[in-house]
């Protein structure tokens, strides 16, 4: 604004417009003001599209993809109609002779009916006309949407090019983190969001993931009717794309939905006054949508079948094994998703866990099925062999009716059978595999741990990780089942839904209404059994289950190191990181030995070697484990936990060949920090990957070396470590609750029993004989068990005051029962905090006494041996 | 959504509506107007002067300052008069809100009309009360004057914050940011909209009607 002194005085209305001496008052327009207004609205509404365009690798790819989708739709419909009406199947099947006899061969065009016959048949068939009309309307709708989308994306393209200075060609080479960093920079310059001076990462995530966060929270609080107890199938989950679409339609964007527009909840839903009326309204809306679904059901069903047929038949013919392959179910994706986790982050996490998961599922081969499958495969195989042999001898055999089809069928049959026959050369250890899986998927119900070998666990895991075939089947059934779920199950929950949206919606300046869970506020939504005891003030209704808040917070803080969390969260994060770090350094002596064992273990186990390099670097997991051991005063010589957890975390480290040259730089990066002078520099990294990352971002020498890709690898590794740690803590805590009163009596028999299990588990670990292995398996097992027993020995004597949680009960929340099974009493904070340091101290001494020889030996040639591992692994 | 919004609430007598609204709207516009820009080159301009003027209210003990531009005053008066009429037609104890929205224009290509991107919205909620006798009117006259004084200070406080304002445009873009139609003053692009809320808005019948409409609107 110009600085022009206007004196406060009455002026005559007829004043002259151009004042004297204006030459002195020339003002210059600042540079770059242009793109400001250009992108202000656009960016605000369309962070989601900015993200999508990035994920779809630029404008051209996106455009082509959308066009092909439209074309595909037309193709499927026309092709089906054509097949149904315009083909003379008698000619194809050679039941009828072709009229013209100039050539003896039947060609494909011979089988086509002439155009007039064809169109007459179409006209006569009402059903076909109906389908054509419906699909035509649907297609037009898609076309309009497509045109609209193209306009939107075109603007975003210009935003990328002009404001972010990224050309479409090089867009695929930028990670989302980089794009995001640029957006934040742009905001500082141009203030695209006018509410705040600076945008944070969380703001951007919130906008992109607003509705997804709601869905995750609703699944987390089991609000959506997707779990059913069926008479024969038992507990099952039904959540398909169709159902998801309907949920979103009802809640977020459909006509009359709860949301007024993309960013704000309708104001009447924010007030508690007329919740009953609103619930009525919602339930009637759901009824109507359910009925509409029911009416459209035949059309959708036909579409689903056709689509599945066209897209999967060819693949199944090519590789029938795909039906036996697995994929993460839609429910699994919702259950496993952190708050504020973008699609690509989730997918990469789940993909990393894929191998371990399918391995785990393959552990459960029913022996009965195996016997049957072996024999069926044998019989089918012999018939197939004969047919093939005959064909090779004389190919006229193929011309005999149904020979080709039976060959194909037999082939499919054998492939299916083979998938039931386990690989002879595989060694499985379910418990350990589950740990590995946990390192990637980060969430898991409590009762799985220790029950990995049971079928119940497997079945529950199968809900998250289902057969592709089951997935396709569910999608096919979806149009039929969805309306009933809507009408009979969802409608009953309408009051709960209304309450949920009212209680868990917060308005964030510059972002709009978001799900309050997505704020990841430990105080509001923390679960006392997940390390936020004492910090959380949430009632049961407000707690996120499965430690979602805590894990999400860690995940977000780790993936976005620049993000400044609010004070309480910072406290939580730093405390947790410190704990992990302390345990890492606390268990260092032990780790040396452990790591040794664990490296050797891994060198046999891992399929892709470079991984273990980075695992060596961040020897977090073993040290982690030793810290658990450290907490009870039992000794570090039982390292089995370390071994198993180590291996698990190892998998989480994705292949990273770059880490080799990084090895060299770690010492230099770490040395300035005086706190661990005695520790070998590489080892000092052990505590947390964050250290590496913060150091790296701090020192300029590092910035060149570490691309953001490498950093994100570190981040995912670190997150795995933290997730394992948190689950471990949670286990201890809940186990402590349960066994606090009874452990004295149980100790002897339980430990002997479970020692057996653990010994077996450990025997299953492949172990290298090349390297000294200090402890015997049985010792390890015993140690493991007794350690977990003793862990809470200390606290029994402590009559520590229980933290009284203030129950702030929102309206419509659940009544808080004092002794519900799913609720763990908060463990007093001071108990865990103050006790820790002396314990670790003790452990250090102890371990150094007991393991003197190992430590010394390792200490002496630590570096050389580590180097040796690396070389070996290369 | 991507704009600040400020809400002011006043409750006053029917005949005071005019002046109170004018006072508030003019106060805001006073701070959101500049002198006319005279461009020398594409990116260089000088700014003309803006005169101010004291206005005394008849029905309120209040004096406010406005930009001394009759054209602007005419526009505002027209909008306020429309609002007052609508308020009067809706019933005696009407409630309504009038909002002053500052926006930027974004030029679009042919098939689309220009897009207006608001960056600040001032909403004045008006609650008309009926007074029984002259004494009460007298009290109201003073009270409303005090209230308006507070509001003006409030407005000035908000405007004094260092918050987003559109950047100064080059000559080709001046129409996207400023309203250049007036001869003597150049306020940021603004528009005034109003809305009458019937105090019986949530009666049973309308709710039912809305309910049926909502459920049928699949």
JSON list of C-alpha atoms in Angstrom, two decimals, chain A residues 1-4 6-13 15-19 22-23 25-34 36-45 151 154-155 189-195 197 255-256 263-264 266 268 277 280-281 284-285 288-289 292 507-512, chain B residues 1-5 31-34 36 38-56 63-65 68 70 104-109 112 115 117-120 162-171 173 176 183-185 188 207 210-211 214-218:
[
{"chain": "A", "resi": 1, "resn": "UNK", "atom": "CA", "xyz": [0.00, 0.00, 0.00]},
{"chain": "A", "resi": 2, "resn": "UNK", "atom": "CA", "xyz": [1.28, 3.45, -0.73]},
{"chain": "A", "resi": 3, "resn": "UNK", "atom": "CA", "xyz": [2.45, 5.61, 2.07]},
{"chain": "A", "resi": 4, "resn": "UNK", "atom": "CA", "xyz": [0.60, 8.74, 1.46]},
{"chain": "A", "resi": 6, "resn": "UNK", "atom": "CA", "xyz": [-3.69, 11.89, 4.28]},
{"chain": "A", "resi": 7, "resn": "UNK", "atom": "CA", "xyz": [-4.52, 14.35, 6.91]},
{"chain": "A", "resi": 8, "resn": "UNK", "atom": "CA", "xyz": [-7.76, 13.84, 8.63]},
{"chain": "A", "resi": 9, "resn": "UNK", "atom": "CA", "xyz": [-9.71, 16.71, 7.24]},
{"chain": "A", "resi": 10, "resn": "UNK", "atom": "CA", "xyz": [-12.85, 17.47, 5.46]},
{"chain": "A", "resi": 11, "resn": "UNK", "atom": "CA", "xyz": [-12.26, 17.74, 1.78]},
{"chain": "A", "resi": 12, "resn": "UNK", "atom": "CA", "xyz": [-14.48, 19.21, -0.79]},
{"chain": "A", "resi": 13, "resn": "UNK", "atom": "CA", "xyz": [-16.10, 16.58, -2.87]},
{"chain": "A", "resi": 15, "resn": "UNK", "atom": "CA", "xyz": [-11.07, 17.47, -5.51]},
{"chain": "A", "resi": 16, "resn": "UNK", "atom": "CA", "xyz": [-8.65, 17.05, -8.32]},
{"chain": "A", "resi": 17, "resn": "UNK", "atom": "CA", "xyz": [-7.67, 13.52, -9.04]},
{"chain": "A", "resi": 18, "resn": "UNK", "atom": "CA", "xyz": [-4.04, 13.90, -9.97]},
{"chain": "A", "resi": 19, "resn": "UNK", "atom": "CA", "xyz": [-2.09, 15.52, -7.23]},
{"chain": "A", "resi": 22, "resn": "UNK", "atom": "CA", "xyz": [3.39, 12.76, -8.55]},
{"chain": "A", "resi": 23, "resn": "UNK", "atom": "CA", "xyz": [6.73, 12.09, -10.17]},
{"chain": "A", "resi": 25, "resn": "UNK", "atom": "CA", "xyz": [5.72, 8.97, -5.82]},
{"chain": "A", "resi": 26, "resn": "UNK", "atom": "CA", "xyz": [6.30, 6.35, -8.46]},
{"chain": "A", "resi": 27, "resn": "UNK", "atom": "CA", "xyz": [5.70, 2.86, -7.15]},
{"chain": "A", "resi": 28, "resn": "UNK", "atom": "CA", "xyz": [7.07, -0.23, -8.74]},
{"chain": "A", "resi": 29, "resn": "UNK", "atom": "CA", "xyz": [5.22, -3.47, -9.01]},
{"chain": "A", "resi": 30, "resn": "UNK", "atom": "CA", "xyz": [7.25, -6.26, -7.44]},
{"chain": "A", "resi": 31, "resn": "UNK", "atom": "CA", "xyz": [8.39, -9.14, -9.56]},
{"chain": "A", "resi": 32, "resn": "UNK", "atom": "CA", "xyz": [6.47, -12.36, -9.74]},
{"chain": "A", "resi": 33, "resn": "UNK", "atom": "CA", "xyz": [3.23, -11.06, -8.43]},
{"chain": "A", "resi": 34, "resn": "UNK", "atom": "CA", "xyz": [1.55, -12.60, -11.36]},
{"chain": "A", "resi": 36, "resn": "UNK", "atom": "CA", "xyz": [0.04, -15.38, -7.06]},
{"chain": "A", "resi": 37, "resn": "UNK", "atom": "CA", "xyz": [-3.52, -14.73, -7.99]},
{"chain": "A", "resi": 38, "resn": "UNK", "atom": "CA", "xyz": [-3.27, -17.34, -10.68]},
{"chain": "A", "resi": 39, "resn": "UNK", "atom": "CA", "xyz": [-2.75, -20.19, -8.35]},
{"chain": "A", "resi": 40, "resn": "UNK", "atom": "CA", "xyz": [-4.30, -19.08, -5.19]},
{"chain": "A", "resi": 41, "resn": "UNK", "atom": "CA", "xyz": [-7.66, -20.68, -5.52]},
{"chain": "A", "resi": 42, "resn": "UNK", "atom": "CA", "xyz": [-6.42, -23.51, -7.57]},
{"chain": "A", "resi": 43, "resn": "UNK", "atom": "CA", "xyz": [-3.86, -24.81, -5.20]},
{"chain": "A", "resi": 44, "resn": "UNK", "atom": "CA", "xyz": [-6.15, -24.46, -2.31]},
{"chain": "A", "resi": 45, "resn": "UNK", "atom": "CA", "xyz": [-8.82, -26.68, -3.60]},
{"chain": "A", "resi": 151, "resn": "UNK", "atom": "CA", "xyz": [-9.50, -28.63, -17.42]},
{"chain": "A", "resi": 154, "resn": "UNK", "atom": "CA", "xyz": [-4.46, -28.47, -17.19]},
{"chain": "A", "resi": 155, "resn": "UNK", "atom": "CA", "xyz": [-4.41, -25.70, -14.63]},
{"chain": "A", "resi": 189, "resn": "UNK", "atom": "CA", "xyz": [6.85, -16.30, -1.20]},
{"chain": "A", "resi": 190, "resn": "UNK", "atom": "CA", "xyz": [3.38, -15.89, -2.57]},
{"chain": "A", "resi": 191, "resn": "UNK", "atom": "CA", "xyz": [1.09, -16.88, 0.21]},
{"chain": "A", "resi": 192, "resn": "UNK", "atom": "CA", "xyz": [-1.13, -19.16, -1.75]},
{"chain": "A", "resi": 193, "resn": "UNK", "atom": "CA", "xyz": [-3.02, -19.99, 1.38]},
{"chain": "A", "resi": 194, "resn": "UNK", "atom": "CA", "xyz": [-3.95, -16.65, 2.83]},
{"chain": "A", "resi": 195, "resn": "UNK", "atom": "CA", "xyz": [-4.73, -17.73, 6.34]},
{"chain": "A", "resi": 197, "resn": "UNK", "atom": "CA", "xyz": [2.17, -17.25, 6.62]},
{"chain": "A", "resi": 255, "resn": "UNK", "atom": "CA", "xyz": [-26.21, -35.15, -2.75]},
{"chain": "A", "resi": 256, "resn": "UNK", "atom": "CA", "xyz": [-27.27, -34.26, 0.76]},
{"chain": "A", "resi": 263, "resn": "UNK", "atom": "CA", "xyz": [-13.71, -28.86, 3.06]},
{"chain": "A", "resi": 264, "resn": "UNK", "atom": "CA", "xyz": [-16.44, -28.25, 5.55]},
{"chain": "A", "resi": 266, "resn": "UNK", "atom": "CA", "xyz": [-22.51, -28.81, 7.30]},
{"chain": "A", "resi": 268, "resn": "UNK", "atom": "CA", "xyz": [-26.03, -28.43, 11.59]},
{"chain": "A", "resi": 277, "resn": "UNK", "atom": "CA", "xyz": [-33.39, -35.70, 13.72]},
{"chain": "A", "resi": 280, "resn": "UNK", "atom": "CA", "xyz": [-33.23, -39.94, 11.02]},
{"chain": "A", "resi": 281, "resn": "UNK", "atom": "CA", "xyz": [-32.43, -37.96, 7.97]},
{"chain": "A", "resi": 284, "resn": "UNK", "atom": "CA", "xyz": [-33.56, -42.29, 5.29]},
{"chain": "A", "resi": 285, "resn": "UNK", "atom": "CA", "xyz": [-30.88, -41.13, 2.90]},
{"chain": "A", "resi": 288, "resn": "UNK", "atom": "CA", "xyz": [-32.81, -44.36, -0.60]},
{"chain": "A", "resi": 289, "resn": "UNK", "atom": "CA", "xyz": [-29.28, -44.95, -1.71]},
{"chain": "A", "resi": 292, "resn": "UNK", "atom": "CA", "xyz": [-31.11, -47.15, -5.76]},
{"chain": "A", "resi": 507, "resn": "UNK", "atom": "CA", "xyz": [-11.88, -26.97, 12.15]},
{"chain": "A", "resi": 508, "resn": "UNK", "atom": "CA", "xyz": [-8.34, -26.07, 11.34]},
{"chain": "A", "resi": 509, "resn": "UNK", "atom": "CA", "xyz": [-7.65, -22.60, 10.09]},
{"chain": "A", "resi": 510, "resn": "UNK", "atom": "CA", "xyz": [-6.68, -22.70, 6.47]},
{"chain": "A", "resi": 511, "resn": "UNK", "atom": "CA", "xyz": [-7.52, -26.37, 6.12]},
{"chain": "A", "resi": 512, "resn": "UNK", "atom": "CA", "xyz": [-11.17, -26.63, 6.92]},
{"chain": "B", "resi": 1, "resn": "UNK", "atom": "CA", "xyz": [-12.67, -21.14, 1.79]},
{"chain": "B", "resi": 2, "resn": "UNK", "atom": "CA", "xyz": [-9.31, -19.71, 1.10]},
{"chain": "B", "resi": 3, "resn": "UNK", "atom": "CA", "xyz": [-10.21, -16.40, 2.58]},
{"chain": "B", "resi": 4, "resn": "UNK", "atom": "CA", "xyz": [-10.40, -14.69, 5.91]},
{"chain": "B", "resi": 5, "resn": "UNK", "atom": "CA", "xyz": [-13.80, -14.12, 7.25]},
{"chain": "B", "resi": 31, "resn": "UNK", "atom": "CA", "xyz": [-9.21, 0.97, 4.64]},
{"chain": "B", "resi": 32, "resn": "UNK", "atom": "CA", "xyz": [-9.55, -1.12, 1.57]},
{"chain": "B", "resi": 33, "resn": "UNK", "atom": "CA", "xyz": [-9.35, 1.68, -0.96]},
{"chain": "B", "resi": 34, "resn": "UNK", "atom": "CA", "xyz": [-6.43, 3.42, -2.52]},
{"chain": "B", "resi": 36, "resn": "UNK", "atom": "CA", "xyz": [-6.34, 5.86, -8.46]},
{"chain": "B", "resi": 38, "resn": "UNK", "atom": "CA", "xyz": [-1.64, 6.20, -12.85]},
{"chain": "B", "resi": 39, "resn": "UNK", "atom": "CA", "xyz": [0.64, 3.91, -14.74]},
{"chain": "B", "resi": 40, "resn": "UNK", "atom": "CA", "xyz": [3.77, 5.34, -16.26]},
{"chain": "B", "resi": 41, "resn": "UNK", "atom": "CA", "xyz": [5.06, 2.06, -17.53]},
{"chain": "B", "resi": 42, "resn": "UNK", "atom": "CA", "xyz": [3.75, -1.46, -17.26]},
{"chain": "B", "resi": 43, "resn": "UNK", "atom": "CA", "xyz": [5.05, -1.93, -13.75]},
{"chain": "B", "resi": 44, "resn": "UNK", "atom": "CA", "xyz": [5.41, 1.60, -12.47]},
{"chain": "B", "resi": 45, "resn": "UNK", "atom": "CA", "xyz": [2.64, 3.81, -11.26]},
{"chain": "B", "resi": 46, "resn": "UNK", "atom": "CA", "xyz": [1.82, 6.73, -9.05]},
{"chain": "B", "resi": 47, "resn": "UNK", "atom": "CA", "xyz": [-1.08, 6.84, -6.67]},
{"chain": "B", "resi": 48, "resn": "UNK", "atom": "CA", "xyz": [-3.68, 9.53, -6.51]},
{"chain": "B", "resi": 49, "resn": "UNK", "atom": "CA", "xyz": [-5.04, 10.97, -3.32]},
{"chain": "B", "resi": 50, "resn": "UNK", "atom": "CA", "xyz": [-8.06, 9.87, -1.39]},
{"chain": "B", "resi": 51, "resn": "UNK", "atom": "CA", "xyz": [-10.13, 12.33, 0.50]},
{"chain": "B", "resi": 52, "resn": "UNK", "atom": "CA", "xyz": [-12.03, 11.50, 3.64]},
{"chain": "B", "resi": 53, "resn": "UNK", "atom": "CA", "xyz": [-15.21, 12.87, 5.00]},
{"chain": "B", "resi": 54, "resn": "UNK", "atom": "CA", "xyz": [-16.97, 12.85, 8.36]},
{"chain": "B", "resi": 55, "resn": "UNK", "atom": "CA", "xyz": [-20.55, 11.69, 8.36]},
{"chain": "B", "resi": 56, "resn": "UNK", "atom": "CA", "xyz": [-22.87, 12.30, 11.29]},
{"chain": "B", "resi": 63, "resn": "UNK", "atom": "CA", "xyz": [-19.85, 9.90, 13.50]},
{"chain": "B", "resi": 64, "resn": "UNK", "atom": "CA", "xyz": [-17.84, 7.92, 11.04]},
{"chain": "B", "resi": 65, "resn": "UNK", "atom": "CA", "xyz": [-15.28, 8.62, 8.39]},
{"chain": "B", "resi": 68, "resn": "UNK", "atom": "CA", "xyz": [-15.17, 11.13, 0.05]},
{"chain": "B", "resi": 70, "resn": "UNK", "atom": "CA", "xyz": [-20.02, 10.09, -3.92]},
{"chain": "B", "resi": 104, "resn": "UNK", "atom": "CA", "xyz": [-9.66, -11.13, -7.07]},
{"chain": "B", "resi": 105, "resn": "UNK", "atom": "CA", "xyz": [-10.62, -11.97, -10.59]},
{"chain": "B", "resi": 106, "resn": "UNK", "atom": "CA", "xyz": [-8.98, -14.71, -12.49]},
{"chain": "B", "resi": 107, "resn": "UNK", "atom": "CA", "xyz": [-9.16, -14.52, -16.22]},
{"chain": "B", "resi": 108, "resn": "UNK", "atom": "CA", "xyz": [-10.21, -17.75, -17.82]},
{"chain": "B", "resi": 109, "resn": "UNK", "atom": "CA", "xyz": [-10.15, -18.91, -21.35]},
{"chain": "B", "resi": 112, "resn": "UNK", "atom": "CA", "xyz": [-15.53, -20.28, -18.85]},
{"chain": "B", "resi": 115, "resn": "UNK", "atom": "CA", "xyz": [-13.45, -16.74, -11.73]},
{"chain": "B", "resi": 117, "resn": "UNK", "atom": "CA", "xyz": [-11.53, -15.66, -5.77]},
{"chain": "B", "resi": 118, "resn": "UNK", "atom": "CA", "xyz": [-12.54, -14.05, -2.52]},
{"chain": "B", "resi": 119, "resn": "UNK", "atom": "CA", "xyz": [-9.78, -13.26, -0.09]},
{"chain": "B", "resi": 120, "resn": "UNK", "atom": "CA", "xyz": [-11.66, -11.49, 2.65]},
{"chain": "B", "resi": 162, "resn": "UNK", "atom": "CA", "xyz": [-0.18, -8.04, 8.70]},
{"chain": "B", "resi": 163, "resn": "UNK", "atom": "CA", "xyz": [-2.20, -10.42, 6.70]},
{"chain": "B", "resi": 164, "resn": "UNK", "atom": "CA", "xyz": [-2.62, -11.32, 3.15]},
{"chain": "B", "resi": 165, "resn": "UNK", "atom": "CA", "xyz": [-3.49, -8.65, 0.64]},
{"chain": "B", "resi": 166, "resn": "UNK", "atom": "CA", "xyz": [-3.36, -9.08, -3.09]},
{"chain": "B", "resi": 167, "resn": "UNK", "atom": "CA", "xyz": [-0.09, -7.84, -4.48]},
{"chain": "B", "resi": 168, "resn": "UNK", "atom": "CA", "xyz": [-0.04, -4.64, -6.46]},
{"chain": "B", "resi": 169, "resn": "UNK", "atom": "CA", "xyz": [-0.85, -5.44, -10.05]},
{"chain": "B", "resi": 170, "resn": "UNK", "atom": "CA", "xyz": [0.74, -4.34, -13.27]},
{"chain": "B", "resi": 171, "resn": "UNK", "atom": "CA", "xyz": [-1.30, -2.21, -15.60]},
{"chain": "B", "resi": 173, "resn": "UNK", "atom": "CA", "xyz": [-3.89, -6.79, -14.40]},
{"chain": "B", "resi": 176, "resn": "UNK", "atom": "CA", "xyz": [-8.26, -8.18, -11.61]},
{"chain": "B", "resi": 183, "resn": "UNK", "atom": "CA", "xyz": [-13.48, 8.11, -11.00]},
{"chain": "B", "resi": 184, "resn": "UNK", "atom": "CA", "xyz": [-11.97, 9.29, -7.78]},
{"chain": "B", "resi": 185, "resn": "UNK", "atom": "CA", "xyz": [-11.13, 6.25, -5.73]},
{"chain": "B", "resi": 188, "resn": "UNK", "atom": "CA", "xyz": [-10.23, -3.50, -4.01]},
{"chain": "B", "resi": 207, "resn": "UNK", "atom": "CA", "xyz": [-37.79, -29.17, 8.05]},
{"chain": "B", "resi": 210, "resn": "UNK", "atom": "CA", "xyz": [-36.41, -30.16, 3.31]},
{"chain": "B", "resi": 211, "resn": "UNK", "atom": "CA", "xyz": [-36.22, -33.71, 4.56]},
{"chain": "B", "resi": 214, "resn": "UNK", "atom": "CA", "xyz": [-33.21, -34.16, 0.50]},
{"chain": "B", "resi": 215, "resn": "UNK", "atom": "CA", "xyz": [-34.15, -37.78, 0.49]},
{"chain": "B", "resi": 216, "resn": "UNK", "atom": "CA", "xyz": [-35.67, -37.59, -2.94]},
{"chain": "B", "resi": 217, "resn": "UNK", "atom": "CA", "xyz": [-32.71, -35.74, -4.35]},
{"chain": "B", "resi": 218, "resn": "UNK", "atom": "CA", "xyz": [-30.72, -38.83, -5.12]}
]
